[in-house]
Coordinates of C-alpha atoms and ligand atoms in Angstrom, one line a residue:
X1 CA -30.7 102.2 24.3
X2 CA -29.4 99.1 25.0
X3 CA -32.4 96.6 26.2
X4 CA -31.9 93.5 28.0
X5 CA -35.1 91.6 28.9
X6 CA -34.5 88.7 31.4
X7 CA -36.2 86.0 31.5
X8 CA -38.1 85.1 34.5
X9 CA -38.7 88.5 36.2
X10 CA -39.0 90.2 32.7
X11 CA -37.9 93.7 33.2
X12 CA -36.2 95.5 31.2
X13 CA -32.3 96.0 32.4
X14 CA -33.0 99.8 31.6
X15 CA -35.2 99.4 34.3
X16 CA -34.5 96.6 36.6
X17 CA -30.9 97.6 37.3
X18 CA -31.2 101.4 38.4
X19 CA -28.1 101.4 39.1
X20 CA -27.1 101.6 35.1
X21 CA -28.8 104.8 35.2
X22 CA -29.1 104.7 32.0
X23 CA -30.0 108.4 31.6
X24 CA -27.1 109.6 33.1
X25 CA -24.7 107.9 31.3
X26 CA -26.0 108.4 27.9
X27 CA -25.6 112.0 28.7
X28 CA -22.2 111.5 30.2
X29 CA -21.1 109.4 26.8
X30 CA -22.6 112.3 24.4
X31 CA -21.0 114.9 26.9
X32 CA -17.5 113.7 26.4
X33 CA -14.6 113.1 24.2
X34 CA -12.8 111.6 27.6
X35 CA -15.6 109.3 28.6
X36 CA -15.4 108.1 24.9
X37 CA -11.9 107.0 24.9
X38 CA -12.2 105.7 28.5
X39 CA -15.0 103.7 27.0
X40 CA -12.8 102.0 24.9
X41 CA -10.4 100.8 27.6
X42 CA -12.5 97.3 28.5
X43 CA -10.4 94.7 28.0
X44 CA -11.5 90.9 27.9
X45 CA -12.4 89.6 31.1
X46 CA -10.3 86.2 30.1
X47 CA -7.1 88.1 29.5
X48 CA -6.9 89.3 33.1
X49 CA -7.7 86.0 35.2
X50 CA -5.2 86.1 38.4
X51 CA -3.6 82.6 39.2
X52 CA -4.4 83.0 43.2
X53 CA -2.3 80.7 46.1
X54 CA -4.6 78.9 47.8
X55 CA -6.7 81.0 50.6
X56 CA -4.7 81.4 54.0
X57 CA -8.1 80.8 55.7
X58 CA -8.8 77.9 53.8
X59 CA -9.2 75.6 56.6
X60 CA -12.2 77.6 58.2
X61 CA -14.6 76.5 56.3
X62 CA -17.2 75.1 56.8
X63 CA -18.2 76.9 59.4
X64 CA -20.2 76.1 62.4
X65 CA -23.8 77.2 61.6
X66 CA -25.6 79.5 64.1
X67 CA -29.3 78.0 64.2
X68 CA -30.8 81.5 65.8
X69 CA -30.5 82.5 61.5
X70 CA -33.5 80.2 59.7
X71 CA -35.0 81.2 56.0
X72 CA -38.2 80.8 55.0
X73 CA -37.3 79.5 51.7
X74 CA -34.7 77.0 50.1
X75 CA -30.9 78.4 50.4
X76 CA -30.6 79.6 46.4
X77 CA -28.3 77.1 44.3
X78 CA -25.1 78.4 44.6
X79 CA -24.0 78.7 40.7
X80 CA -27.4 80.4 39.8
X81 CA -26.0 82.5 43.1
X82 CA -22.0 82.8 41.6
X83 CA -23.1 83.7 38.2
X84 CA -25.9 86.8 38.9
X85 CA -23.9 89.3 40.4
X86 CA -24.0 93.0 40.9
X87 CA -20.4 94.6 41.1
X88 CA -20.1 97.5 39.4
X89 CA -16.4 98.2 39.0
X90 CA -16.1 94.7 36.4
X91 CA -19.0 95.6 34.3
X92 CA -23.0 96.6 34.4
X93 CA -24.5 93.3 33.4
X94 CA -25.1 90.5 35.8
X95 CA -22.3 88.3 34.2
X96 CA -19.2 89.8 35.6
X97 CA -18.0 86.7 37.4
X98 CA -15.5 86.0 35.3
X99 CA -14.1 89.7 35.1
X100 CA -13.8 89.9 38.7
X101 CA -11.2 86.6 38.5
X102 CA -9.2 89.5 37.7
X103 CA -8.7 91.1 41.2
X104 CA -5.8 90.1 43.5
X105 CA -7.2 89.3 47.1
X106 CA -4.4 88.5 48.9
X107 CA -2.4 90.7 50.4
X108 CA -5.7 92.3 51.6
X109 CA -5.3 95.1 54.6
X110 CA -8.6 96.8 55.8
X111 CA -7.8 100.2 57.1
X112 CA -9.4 101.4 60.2
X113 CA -9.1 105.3 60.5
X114 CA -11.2 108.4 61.2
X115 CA -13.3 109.1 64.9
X116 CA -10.8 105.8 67.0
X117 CA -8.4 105.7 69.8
X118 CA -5.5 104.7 67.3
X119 CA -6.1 103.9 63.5
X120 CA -5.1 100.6 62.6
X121 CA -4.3 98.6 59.4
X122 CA -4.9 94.8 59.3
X123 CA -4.1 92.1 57.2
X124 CA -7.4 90.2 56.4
X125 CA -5.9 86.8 57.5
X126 CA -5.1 87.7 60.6
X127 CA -8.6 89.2 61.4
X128 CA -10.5 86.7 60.2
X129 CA -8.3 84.2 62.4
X130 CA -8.5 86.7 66.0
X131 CA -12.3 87.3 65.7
X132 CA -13.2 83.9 64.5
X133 CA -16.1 82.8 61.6
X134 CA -19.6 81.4 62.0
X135 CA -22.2 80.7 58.8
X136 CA -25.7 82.3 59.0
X137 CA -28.2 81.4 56.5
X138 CA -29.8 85.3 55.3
X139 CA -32.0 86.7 53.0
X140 CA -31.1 88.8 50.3
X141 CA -33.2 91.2 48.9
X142 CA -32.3 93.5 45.8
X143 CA -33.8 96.7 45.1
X144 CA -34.6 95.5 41.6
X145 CA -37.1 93.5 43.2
X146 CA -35.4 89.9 43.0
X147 CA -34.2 87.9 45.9
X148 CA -31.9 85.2 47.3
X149 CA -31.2 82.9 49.9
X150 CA -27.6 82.4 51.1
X151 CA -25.3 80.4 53.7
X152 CA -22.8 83.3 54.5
X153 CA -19.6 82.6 56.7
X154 CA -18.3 85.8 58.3
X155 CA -18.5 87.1 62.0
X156 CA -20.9 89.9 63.4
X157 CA -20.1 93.7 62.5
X158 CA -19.9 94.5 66.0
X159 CA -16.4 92.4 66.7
X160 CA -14.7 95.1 64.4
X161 CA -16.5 97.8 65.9
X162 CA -15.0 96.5 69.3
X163 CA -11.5 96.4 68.2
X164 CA -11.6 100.0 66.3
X165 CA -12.4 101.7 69.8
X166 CA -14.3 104.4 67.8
X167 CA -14.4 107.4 70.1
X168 CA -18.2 108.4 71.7
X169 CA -18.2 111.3 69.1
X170 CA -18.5 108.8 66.2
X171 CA -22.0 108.1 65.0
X172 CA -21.3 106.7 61.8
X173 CA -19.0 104.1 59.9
X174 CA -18.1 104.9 56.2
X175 CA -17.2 101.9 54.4
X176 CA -15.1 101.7 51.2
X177 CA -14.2 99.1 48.3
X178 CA -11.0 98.8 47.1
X179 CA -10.0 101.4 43.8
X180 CA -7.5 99.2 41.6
X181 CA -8.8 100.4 37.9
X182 CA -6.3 98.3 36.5
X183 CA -8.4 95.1 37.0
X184 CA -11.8 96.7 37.3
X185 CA -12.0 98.3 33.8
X186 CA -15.3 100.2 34.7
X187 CA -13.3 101.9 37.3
X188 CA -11.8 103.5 34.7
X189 CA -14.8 105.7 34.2
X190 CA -14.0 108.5 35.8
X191 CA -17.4 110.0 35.4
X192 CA -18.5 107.6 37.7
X193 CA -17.8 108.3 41.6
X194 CA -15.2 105.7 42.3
X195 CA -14.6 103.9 44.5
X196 CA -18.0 102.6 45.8
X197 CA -18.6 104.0 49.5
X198 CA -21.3 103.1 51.6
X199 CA -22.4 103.9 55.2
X200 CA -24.3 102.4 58.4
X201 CA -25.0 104.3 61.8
X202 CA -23.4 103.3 64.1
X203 CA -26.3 101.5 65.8
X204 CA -26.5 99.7 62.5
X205 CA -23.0 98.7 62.8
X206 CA -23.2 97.3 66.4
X207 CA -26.9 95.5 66.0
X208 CA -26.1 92.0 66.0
X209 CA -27.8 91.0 62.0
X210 CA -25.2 93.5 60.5
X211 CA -22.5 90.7 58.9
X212 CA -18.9 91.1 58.0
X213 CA -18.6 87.9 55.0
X214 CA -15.8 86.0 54.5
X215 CA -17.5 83.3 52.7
X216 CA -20.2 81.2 51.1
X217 CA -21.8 78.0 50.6
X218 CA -19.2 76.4 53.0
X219 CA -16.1 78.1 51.5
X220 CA -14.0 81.1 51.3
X221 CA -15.9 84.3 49.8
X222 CA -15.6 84.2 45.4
X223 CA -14.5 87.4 44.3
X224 CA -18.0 87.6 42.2
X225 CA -19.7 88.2 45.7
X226 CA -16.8 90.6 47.0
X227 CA -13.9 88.4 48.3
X228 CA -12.4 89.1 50.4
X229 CA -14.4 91.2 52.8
X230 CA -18.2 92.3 52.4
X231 CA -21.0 93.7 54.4
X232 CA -24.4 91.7 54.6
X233 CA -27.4 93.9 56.0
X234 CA -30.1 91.8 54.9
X235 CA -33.2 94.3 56.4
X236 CA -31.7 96.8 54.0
X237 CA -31.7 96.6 49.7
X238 CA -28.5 94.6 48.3
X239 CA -26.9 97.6 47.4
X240 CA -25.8 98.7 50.7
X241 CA -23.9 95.0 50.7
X242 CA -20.8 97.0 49.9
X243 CA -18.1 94.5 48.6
X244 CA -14.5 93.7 49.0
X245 CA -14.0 96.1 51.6
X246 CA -10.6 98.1 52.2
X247 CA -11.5 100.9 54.7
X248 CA -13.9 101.5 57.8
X249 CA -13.6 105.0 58.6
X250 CA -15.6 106.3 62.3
X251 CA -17.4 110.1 61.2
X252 CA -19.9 112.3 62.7
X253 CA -20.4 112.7 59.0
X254 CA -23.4 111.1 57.3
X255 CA -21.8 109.0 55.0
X256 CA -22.9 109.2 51.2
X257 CA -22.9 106.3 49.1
X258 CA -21.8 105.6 46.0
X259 CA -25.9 105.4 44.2
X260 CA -26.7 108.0 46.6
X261 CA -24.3 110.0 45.2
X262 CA -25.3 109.2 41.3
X263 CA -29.6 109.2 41.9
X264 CA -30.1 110.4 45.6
X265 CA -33.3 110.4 44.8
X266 CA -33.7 106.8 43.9
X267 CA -31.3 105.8 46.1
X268 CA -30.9 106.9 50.0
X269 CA -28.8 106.5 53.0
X270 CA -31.5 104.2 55.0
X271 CA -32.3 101.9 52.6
X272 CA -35.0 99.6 54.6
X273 CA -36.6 97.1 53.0
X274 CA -40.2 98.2 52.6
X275 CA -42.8 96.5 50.5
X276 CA -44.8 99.8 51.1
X277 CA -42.6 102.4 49.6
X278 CA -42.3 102.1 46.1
X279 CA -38.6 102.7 44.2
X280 CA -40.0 105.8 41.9
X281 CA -39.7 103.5 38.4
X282 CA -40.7 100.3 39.9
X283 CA -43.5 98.5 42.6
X284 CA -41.4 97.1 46.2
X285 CA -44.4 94.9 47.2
X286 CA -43.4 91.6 46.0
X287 CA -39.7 89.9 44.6
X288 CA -38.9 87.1 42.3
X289 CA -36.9 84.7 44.1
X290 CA -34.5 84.2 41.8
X291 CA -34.2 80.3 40.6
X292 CA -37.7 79.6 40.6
X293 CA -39.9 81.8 39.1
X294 CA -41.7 81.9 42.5
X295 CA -43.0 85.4 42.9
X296 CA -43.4 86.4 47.0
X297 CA -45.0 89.3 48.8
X298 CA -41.8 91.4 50.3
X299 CA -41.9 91.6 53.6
X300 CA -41.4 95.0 55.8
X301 CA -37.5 94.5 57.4
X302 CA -37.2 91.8 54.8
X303 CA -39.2 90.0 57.7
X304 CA -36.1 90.7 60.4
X305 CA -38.3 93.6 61.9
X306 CA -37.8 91.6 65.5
X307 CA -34.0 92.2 65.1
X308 CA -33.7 95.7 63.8
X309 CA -37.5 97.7 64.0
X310 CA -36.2 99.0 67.2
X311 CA -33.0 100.7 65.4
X312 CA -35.4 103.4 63.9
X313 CA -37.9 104.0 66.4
X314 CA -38.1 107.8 66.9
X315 CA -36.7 108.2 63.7
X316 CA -39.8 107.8 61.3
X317 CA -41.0 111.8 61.3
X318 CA -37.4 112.9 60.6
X319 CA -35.3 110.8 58.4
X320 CA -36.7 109.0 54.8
X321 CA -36.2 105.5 56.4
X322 CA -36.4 103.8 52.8
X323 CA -34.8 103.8 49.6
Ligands
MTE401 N1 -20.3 96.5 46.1 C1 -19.5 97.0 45.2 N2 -18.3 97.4 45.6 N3 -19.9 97.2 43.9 C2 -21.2 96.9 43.5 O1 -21.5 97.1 42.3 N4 -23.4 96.1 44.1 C3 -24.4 96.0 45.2 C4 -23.8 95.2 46.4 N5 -22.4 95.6 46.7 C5 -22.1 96.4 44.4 C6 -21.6 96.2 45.8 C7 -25.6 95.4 44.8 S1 -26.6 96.5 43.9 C8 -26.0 94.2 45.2 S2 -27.6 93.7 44.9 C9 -25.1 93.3 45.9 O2 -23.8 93.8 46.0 C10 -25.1 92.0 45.1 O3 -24.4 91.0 45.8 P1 -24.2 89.6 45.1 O4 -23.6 89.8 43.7 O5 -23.2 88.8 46.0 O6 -25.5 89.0 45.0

Protein backbone atom coordinates (compact mmCIF):
# COMPACT_ATOMS: atom_id res chain seq x y z
CA UNK A 1 0.00 0.00 0.00
CA UNK A 2 1.11 3.14 -1.04
CA UNK A 3 1.94 5.40 2.31
CA UNK A 4 2.24 9.00 2.22
CA UNK A 5 3.08 10.62 5.63
CA UNK A 6 2.70 14.44 5.70
CA UNK A 7 4.42 16.47 7.47
CA UNK A 8 2.76 18.66 9.93
CA UNK A 9 -0.47 16.76 10.67
CA UNK A 10 1.38 13.37 10.21
CA UNK A 11 -1.25 10.96 9.17
CA UNK A 12 -0.92 8.54 6.99
CA UNK A 13 -2.65 9.36 3.40
CA UNK A 14 -4.17 5.83 3.73
CA UNK A 15 -5.83 7.30 6.47
CA UNK A 16 -6.09 10.95 6.28
CA UNK A 17 -7.76 11.09 2.91
CA UNK A 18 -10.76 8.65 3.27
CA UNK A 19 -11.75 9.45 0.35
CA UNK A 20 -8.81 7.14 -1.47
CA UNK A 21 -10.55 4.38 0.13
CA UNK A 22 -7.79 2.62 -0.19
CA UNK A 23 -9.55 -0.80 0.46
CA UNK A 24 -11.84 -0.46 -2.15
CA UNK A 25 -9.66 0.27 -4.83
CA UNK A 26 -7.10 -2.23 -4.20
CA UNK A 27 -9.90 -4.73 -4.56
CA UNK A 28 -11.25 -2.93 -7.60
CA UNK A 29 -7.45 -3.06 -9.22
CA UNK A 30 -7.03 -6.90 -8.36
CA UNK A 31 -10.75 -7.34 -9.53
CA UNK A 32 -10.12 -6.24 -13.02
CA UNK A 33 -8.39 -6.56 -16.24
CA UNK A 34 -10.40 -3.11 -17.32
CA UNK A 35 -9.53 -1.08 -14.29
CA UNK A 36 -5.90 -2.14 -15.17
CA UNK A 37 -5.72 -0.74 -18.47
CA UNK A 38 -7.83 2.22 -17.45
CA UNK A 39 -5.10 2.64 -14.90
CA UNK A 40 -2.64 3.14 -17.40
CA UNK A 41 -4.50 6.02 -19.18
CA UNK A 42 -2.88 9.01 -16.82
CA UNK A 43 -1.21 11.19 -18.87
CA UNK A 44 1.23 14.07 -17.68
CA UNK A 45 -0.49 16.72 -16.09
CA UNK A 46 2.01 19.29 -18.23
CA UNK A 47 1.00 17.84 -21.53
CA UNK A 48 -2.59 18.93 -21.09
CA UNK A 49 -2.29 22.71 -19.77
CA UNK A 50 -5.23 24.84 -21.65
CA UNK A 51 -4.07 28.30 -22.90
CA UNK A 52 -7.33 30.12 -21.34
CA UNK A 53 -8.59 33.97 -22.75
CA UNK A 54 -8.66 36.09 -20.12
CA UNK A 55 -11.85 35.67 -17.66
CA UNK A 56 -15.08 37.48 -18.97
CA UNK A 57 -15.64 38.44 -15.28
CA UNK A 58 -12.35 39.67 -14.84
CA UNK A 59 -13.15 43.00 -13.80
CA UNK A 60 -15.25 41.86 -10.62
CA UNK A 61 -12.76 41.35 -8.62
CA UNK A 62 -11.99 42.43 -5.88
CA UNK A 63 -15.03 42.25 -4.48
CA UNK A 64 -16.64 44.29 -1.89
CA UNK A 65 -16.19 42.49 1.42
CA UNK A 66 -19.30 41.74 3.57
CA UNK A 67 -18.09 42.46 7.28
CA UNK A 68 -21.14 40.32 8.90
CA UNK A 69 -18.32 37.15 7.71
CA UNK A 70 -15.15 37.50 10.42
CA UNK A 71 -12.60 34.47 11.20
CA UNK A 72 -11.13 33.67 14.14
CA UNK A 73 -7.84 32.95 12.70
CA UNK A 74 -5.44 34.53 9.88
CA UNK A 75 -7.02 34.05 6.17
CA UNK A 76 -4.51 30.88 5.08
CA UNK A 77 -1.70 32.04 2.57
CA UNK A 78 -3.08 31.69 -0.66
CA UNK A 79 -0.32 29.43 -2.44
CA UNK A 80 -0.11 26.97 0.68
CA UNK A 81 -4.16 27.37 -0.20
CA UNK A 82 -3.71 26.90 -4.43
CA UNK A 83 -1.38 24.01 -3.96
CA UNK A 84 -3.37 21.50 -1.30
CA UNK A 85 -6.30 20.64 -3.05
CA UNK A 86 -8.82 17.92 -3.04
CA UNK A 87 -10.37 17.26 -6.58
CA UNK A 88 -10.75 13.90 -7.30
CA UNK A 89 -11.31 13.74 -11.07
CA UNK A 90 -7.25 15.09 -11.65
CA UNK A 91 -5.65 12.73 -9.24
CA UNK A 92 -5.86 11.38 -5.42
CA UNK A 93 -2.93 13.32 -3.99
CA UNK A 94 -3.10 16.86 -2.78
CA UNK A 95 -0.92 18.17 -5.73
CA UNK A 96 -3.37 18.17 -8.62
CA UNK A 97 -3.07 21.88 -9.35
CA UNK A 98 -1.37 21.64 -12.09
CA UNK A 99 -3.58 18.69 -13.67
CA UNK A 100 -6.60 20.60 -13.34
CA UNK A 101 -4.86 23.56 -15.74
CA UNK A 102 -6.10 21.01 -17.96
CA UNK A 103 -9.95 21.81 -17.84
CA UNK A 104 -11.57 24.34 -20.29
CA UNK A 105 -13.77 26.82 -18.16
CA UNK A 106 -15.14 28.88 -20.53
CA UNK A 107 -17.90 28.30 -22.25
CA UNK A 108 -19.32 27.18 -18.90
CA UNK A 109 -23.50 26.65 -18.86
CA UNK A 110 -24.94 25.48 -15.41
CA UNK A 111 -28.13 23.57 -16.12
CA UNK A 112 -31.08 24.16 -14.03
CA UNK A 113 -33.69 21.16 -14.36
CA UNK A 114 -35.73 18.77 -12.33
CA UNK A 115 -38.83 20.01 -9.65
CA UNK A 116 -38.88 24.19 -11.55
CA UNK A 117 -41.40 26.19 -13.38
CA UNK A 118 -39.16 26.04 -16.63
CA UNK A 119 -35.62 24.48 -16.76
CA UNK A 120 -33.13 26.73 -17.74
CA UNK A 121 -29.47 26.67 -19.00
CA UNK A 122 -27.08 29.60 -18.33
CA UNK A 123 -23.93 30.76 -19.44
CA UNK A 124 -21.77 31.30 -16.26
CA UNK A 125 -20.85 34.97 -17.38
CA UNK A 126 -23.97 36.06 -17.60
CA UNK A 127 -25.03 34.81 -14.07
CA UNK A 128 -22.36 35.93 -12.30
CA UNK A 129 -22.98 39.48 -13.92
CA UNK A 130 -27.31 39.44 -13.16
CA UNK A 131 -26.83 38.24 -9.48
CA UNK A 132 -23.85 40.19 -8.75
CA UNK A 133 -20.47 39.00 -6.44
CA UNK A 134 -19.50 39.85 -2.84
CA UNK A 135 -16.22 38.30 -0.85
CA UNK A 136 -16.83 36.56 2.52
CA UNK A 137 -13.95 35.54 4.60
CA UNK A 138 -15.09 31.47 5.75
CA UNK A 139 -13.77 28.67 7.45
CA UNK A 140 -12.97 25.54 5.93
CA UNK A 141 -12.95 22.52 7.60
CA UNK A 142 -11.97 19.07 6.02
CA UNK A 143 -13.05 15.79 7.25
CA UNK A 144 -9.43 14.72 7.41
CA UNK A 145 -9.22 16.88 10.21
CA UNK A 146 -7.21 20.00 8.68
CA UNK A 147 -8.46 23.38 8.20
CA UNK A 148 -8.34 26.72 6.24
CA UNK A 149 -9.21 30.14 6.23
CA UNK A 150 -10.38 31.73 2.92
CA UNK A 151 -11.55 35.16 1.24
CA UNK A 152 -14.17 33.64 -1.21
CA UNK A 153 -15.95 35.88 -3.92
CA UNK A 154 -19.32 34.36 -5.00
CA UNK A 155 -22.96 35.42 -4.12
CA UNK A 156 -25.42 33.62 -1.67
CA UNK A 157 -27.03 30.09 -2.77
CA UNK A 158 -30.36 31.46 -2.33
CA UNK A 159 -30.16 34.09 -5.51
CA UNK A 160 -30.11 30.80 -7.75
CA UNK A 161 -32.68 29.25 -5.85
CA UNK A 162 -34.79 32.43 -6.59
CA UNK A 163 -34.35 32.42 -10.20
CA UNK A 164 -34.88 28.44 -10.63
CA UNK A 165 -38.56 28.86 -9.22
CA UNK A 166 -38.27 25.28 -7.86
CA UNK A 167 -41.87 24.14 -7.47
CA UNK A 168 -43.26 23.66 -3.52
CA UNK A 169 -42.87 19.87 -4.07
CA UNK A 170 -39.04 20.24 -4.20
CA UNK A 171 -37.19 19.52 -1.03
CA UNK A 172 -33.86 19.01 -2.22
CA UNK A 173 -31.22 20.35 -4.81
CA UNK A 174 -28.74 17.75 -6.42
CA UNK A 175 -25.74 19.31 -7.53
CA UNK A 176 -23.32 17.96 -10.13
CA UNK A 177 -19.63 18.57 -11.51
CA UNK A 178 -18.82 18.59 -14.81
CA UNK A 179 -17.91 14.75 -16.59
CA UNK A 180 -15.15 15.63 -19.28
CA UNK A 181 -12.68 12.35 -18.78
CA UNK A 182 -10.70 13.62 -21.40
CA UNK A 183 -8.95 16.21 -19.14
CA UNK A 184 -9.65 14.61 -15.82
CA UNK A 185 -7.77 11.28 -16.40
CA UNK A 186 -9.22 9.78 -13.04
CA UNK A 187 -12.57 10.16 -14.57
CA UNK A 188 -11.58 7.57 -16.64
CA UNK A 189 -12.02 5.10 -13.90
CA UNK A 190 -15.07 3.87 -14.49
CA UNK A 191 -15.21 1.89 -11.21
CA UNK A 192 -15.49 5.02 -9.63
CA UNK A 193 -19.12 6.83 -9.60
CA UNK A 194 -18.55 9.63 -11.90
CA UNK A 195 -19.33 12.45 -11.99
CA UNK A 196 -19.14 13.77 -8.32
CA UNK A 197 -22.82 14.67 -7.13
CA UNK A 198 -23.61 16.15 -4.07
CA UNK A 199 -26.85 17.41 -2.28
CA UNK A 200 -28.30 20.08 0.20
CA UNK A 201 -32.02 20.38 1.43
CA UNK A 202 -33.50 22.75 0.37
CA UNK A 203 -33.46 24.75 3.61
CA UNK A 204 -29.71 24.27 3.30
CA UNK A 205 -29.84 25.80 -0.06
CA UNK A 206 -31.84 28.93 0.90
CA UNK A 207 -29.96 29.67 4.50
CA UNK A 208 -28.09 32.58 3.90
CA UNK A 209 -24.10 30.90 4.84
CA UNK A 210 -24.68 28.44 1.88
CA UNK A 211 -22.15 30.18 -0.99
CA UNK A 212 -22.12 29.83 -4.66
CA UNK A 213 -17.82 30.82 -5.45
CA UNK A 214 -16.68 32.45 -8.15
CA UNK A 215 -13.51 33.38 -6.76
CA UNK A 216 -10.60 33.78 -4.32
CA UNK A 217 -8.07 35.86 -2.64
CA UNK A 218 -9.46 38.85 -4.74
CA UNK A 219 -9.66 37.13 -8.09
CA UNK A 220 -11.46 34.89 -10.33
CA UNK A 221 -11.95 31.12 -8.90
CA UNK A 222 -8.37 28.81 -9.99
CA UNK A 223 -9.47 25.70 -11.42
CA UNK A 224 -7.53 23.83 -8.38
CA UNK A 225 -10.38 25.14 -6.13
CA UNK A 226 -13.28 24.31 -8.80
CA UNK A 227 -13.38 27.24 -11.28
CA UNK A 228 -15.69 28.16 -12.39
CA UNK A 229 -18.56 27.51 -10.07
CA UNK A 230 -18.39 25.86 -6.49
CA UNK A 231 -20.43 25.44 -3.41
CA UNK A 232 -18.99 26.63 0.07
CA UNK A 233 -20.99 25.17 3.18
CA UNK A 234 -18.50 25.89 5.69
CA UNK A 235 -20.80 24.32 8.89
CA UNK A 236 -20.55 21.09 6.92
CA UNK A 237 -16.94 18.85 6.09
CA UNK A 238 -15.08 20.10 2.71
CA UNK A 239 -16.31 17.43 0.89
CA UNK A 240 -19.74 18.56 0.33
CA UNK A 241 -17.86 21.78 -1.31
CA UNK A 242 -18.73 20.18 -4.58
CA UNK A 243 -16.65 21.85 -7.41
CA UNK A 244 -16.96 23.30 -10.85
CA UNK A 245 -20.54 22.85 -10.90
CA UNK A 246 -22.58 22.12 -14.24
CA UNK A 247 -26.06 21.11 -12.96
CA UNK A 248 -28.58 22.02 -10.06
CA UNK A 249 -31.30 19.69 -10.33
CA UNK A 250 -34.80 20.48 -7.77
CA UNK A 251 -35.94 16.49 -6.37
CA UNK A 252 -38.13 15.18 -3.72
CA UNK A 253 -35.31 12.67 -3.91
CA UNK A 254 -32.61 12.59 -1.21
CA UNK A 255 -29.73 13.17 -3.15
CA UNK A 256 -26.68 10.70 -2.85
CA UNK A 257 -23.26 11.88 -3.07
CA UNK A 258 -20.54 10.87 -4.75
CA UNK A 259 -18.45 9.45 -1.01
CA UNK A 260 -21.77 8.51 0.07
CA UNK A 261 -22.15 6.44 -2.59
CA UNK A 262 -18.39 4.76 -2.31
CA UNK A 263 -18.32 4.45 1.94
CA UNK A 264 -21.94 5.54 3.15
CA UNK A 265 -20.89 4.62 6.15
CA UNK A 266 -18.00 7.02 6.55
CA UNK A 267 -19.50 9.45 4.59
CA UNK A 268 -23.35 10.76 4.86
CA UNK A 269 -25.79 13.06 3.47
CA UNK A 270 -25.71 15.68 6.58
CA UNK A 271 -22.30 16.10 6.95
CA UNK A 272 -22.18 18.70 10.11
CA UNK A 273 -19.27 19.63 11.50
CA UNK A 274 -19.14 17.93 14.91
CA UNK A 275 -16.13 17.73 17.12
CA UNK A 276 -18.23 15.15 19.07
CA UNK A 277 -18.88 12.47 16.47
CA UNK A 278 -15.88 10.77 15.53
CA UNK A 279 -15.20 9.81 11.52
CA UNK A 280 -14.94 5.75 12.33
CA UNK A 281 -10.88 5.68 11.48
CA UNK A 282 -10.05 9.00 12.86
CA UNK A 283 -10.91 11.55 16.19
CA UNK A 284 -13.16 15.01 14.84
CA UNK A 285 -12.33 16.92 18.13
CA UNK A 286 -9.57 19.12 17.09
CA UNK A 287 -7.91 20.19 13.27
CA UNK A 288 -4.54 21.28 12.14
CA UNK A 289 -4.82 24.57 10.56
CA UNK A 290 -3.00 24.03 7.80
CA UNK A 291 0.18 26.56 7.46
CA UNK A 292 1.02 26.55 10.90
CA UNK A 293 1.19 23.65 12.69
CA UNK A 294 -1.28 25.19 15.12
CA UNK A 295 -3.50 22.37 16.35
CA UNK A 296 -7.26 23.88 17.49
CA UNK A 297 -10.24 22.31 19.21
CA UNK A 298 -13.04 21.93 16.30
CA UNK A 299 -15.87 23.61 17.01
CA UNK A 300 -19.68 22.17 16.83
CA UNK A 301 -21.12 24.04 13.35
CA UNK A 302 -17.53 24.84 12.69
CA UNK A 303 -18.53 27.58 15.22
CA UNK A 304 -21.53 29.07 12.65
CA UNK A 305 -24.10 27.19 14.97
CA UNK A 306 -25.88 30.93 15.24
CA UNK A 307 -26.50 30.79 11.44
CA UNK A 308 -27.52 27.24 10.79
CA UNK A 309 -28.33 25.16 14.39
CA UNK A 310 -31.82 26.10 13.68
CA UNK A 311 -31.77 24.17 10.15
CA UNK A 312 -31.84 20.86 12.08
CA UNK A 313 -33.87 21.37 15.01
CA UNK A 314 -36.46 18.58 15.15
CA UNK A 315 -34.35 16.65 13.12
CA UNK A 316 -31.80 15.13 15.78
CA UNK A 317 -33.98 11.71 16.74
CA UNK A 318 -34.45 10.90 13.05
CA UNK A 319 -31.75 11.76 10.69
CA UNK A 320 -27.63 10.98 11.45
CA UNK A 321 -26.90 14.78 11.35
CA UNK A 322 -23.01 14.08 10.94
CA UNK A 323 -20.68 12.53 8.75
N1 LIG B 1 -15.53 18.51 -5.75
C1 LIG B 1 -15.22 17.70 -6.76
N2 LIG B 1 -15.88 17.80 -7.90
N3 LIG B 1 -14.24 16.76 -6.65
C2 LIG B 1 -13.56 16.58 -5.47
O1 LIG B 1 -12.70 15.69 -5.38
N4 LIG B 1 -13.25 17.30 -3.14
C3 LIG B 1 -13.97 17.84 -1.97
C4 LIG B 1 -14.51 19.24 -2.26
N5 LIG B 1 -15.15 19.30 -3.56
C5 LIG B 1 -13.88 17.43 -4.36
C6 LIG B 1 -14.86 18.42 -4.56
C7 LIG B 1 -13.15 17.88 -0.78
S1 LIG B 1 -12.87 16.37 -0.04
C8 LIG B 1 -12.70 19.04 -0.24
S2 LIG B 1 -11.91 19.08 1.28
C9 LIG B 1 -12.81 20.31 -0.95
O2 LIG B 1 -13.42 20.16 -2.22
C10 LIG B 1 -11.42 20.90 -1.13
O3 LIG B 1 -11.50 22.19 -1.65
P1 LIG B 1 -10.15 23.01 -1.91
O4 LIG B 1 -9.26 22.14 -2.76
O5 LIG B 1 -10.56 24.24 -2.61
O6 LIG B 1 -9.56 23.25 -0.54
Amino acid sequence: MNVIHRRGWNMPESQATPEHLFFNRRDFLIGGATAIAASSFAAPASAQRVADAKDPTADLYPAKRNEMFTLDRPVTDEKLNGNFNNFYEFGMQKTIAEAAQALPIRPWTVKIDGMVEKEQTLDIDTLIRKVGIEERLYRHRCVEAWSMAVPWSGFPMAKLVAMAKPLGSAKYVRMETFMNPKVAGEQRKTWYPWPYVEGLTMAEAGNDLTFLVTGAYGHPLPKQHGAPLRLATPWKYGFKHIKSIVRFTFTDKRPVGYWEMLQSSEYGFWANVNPEVPHPRWSQASEEVIGTGERRPTLLFNGYGAQVADLYKGLEKTERLWA
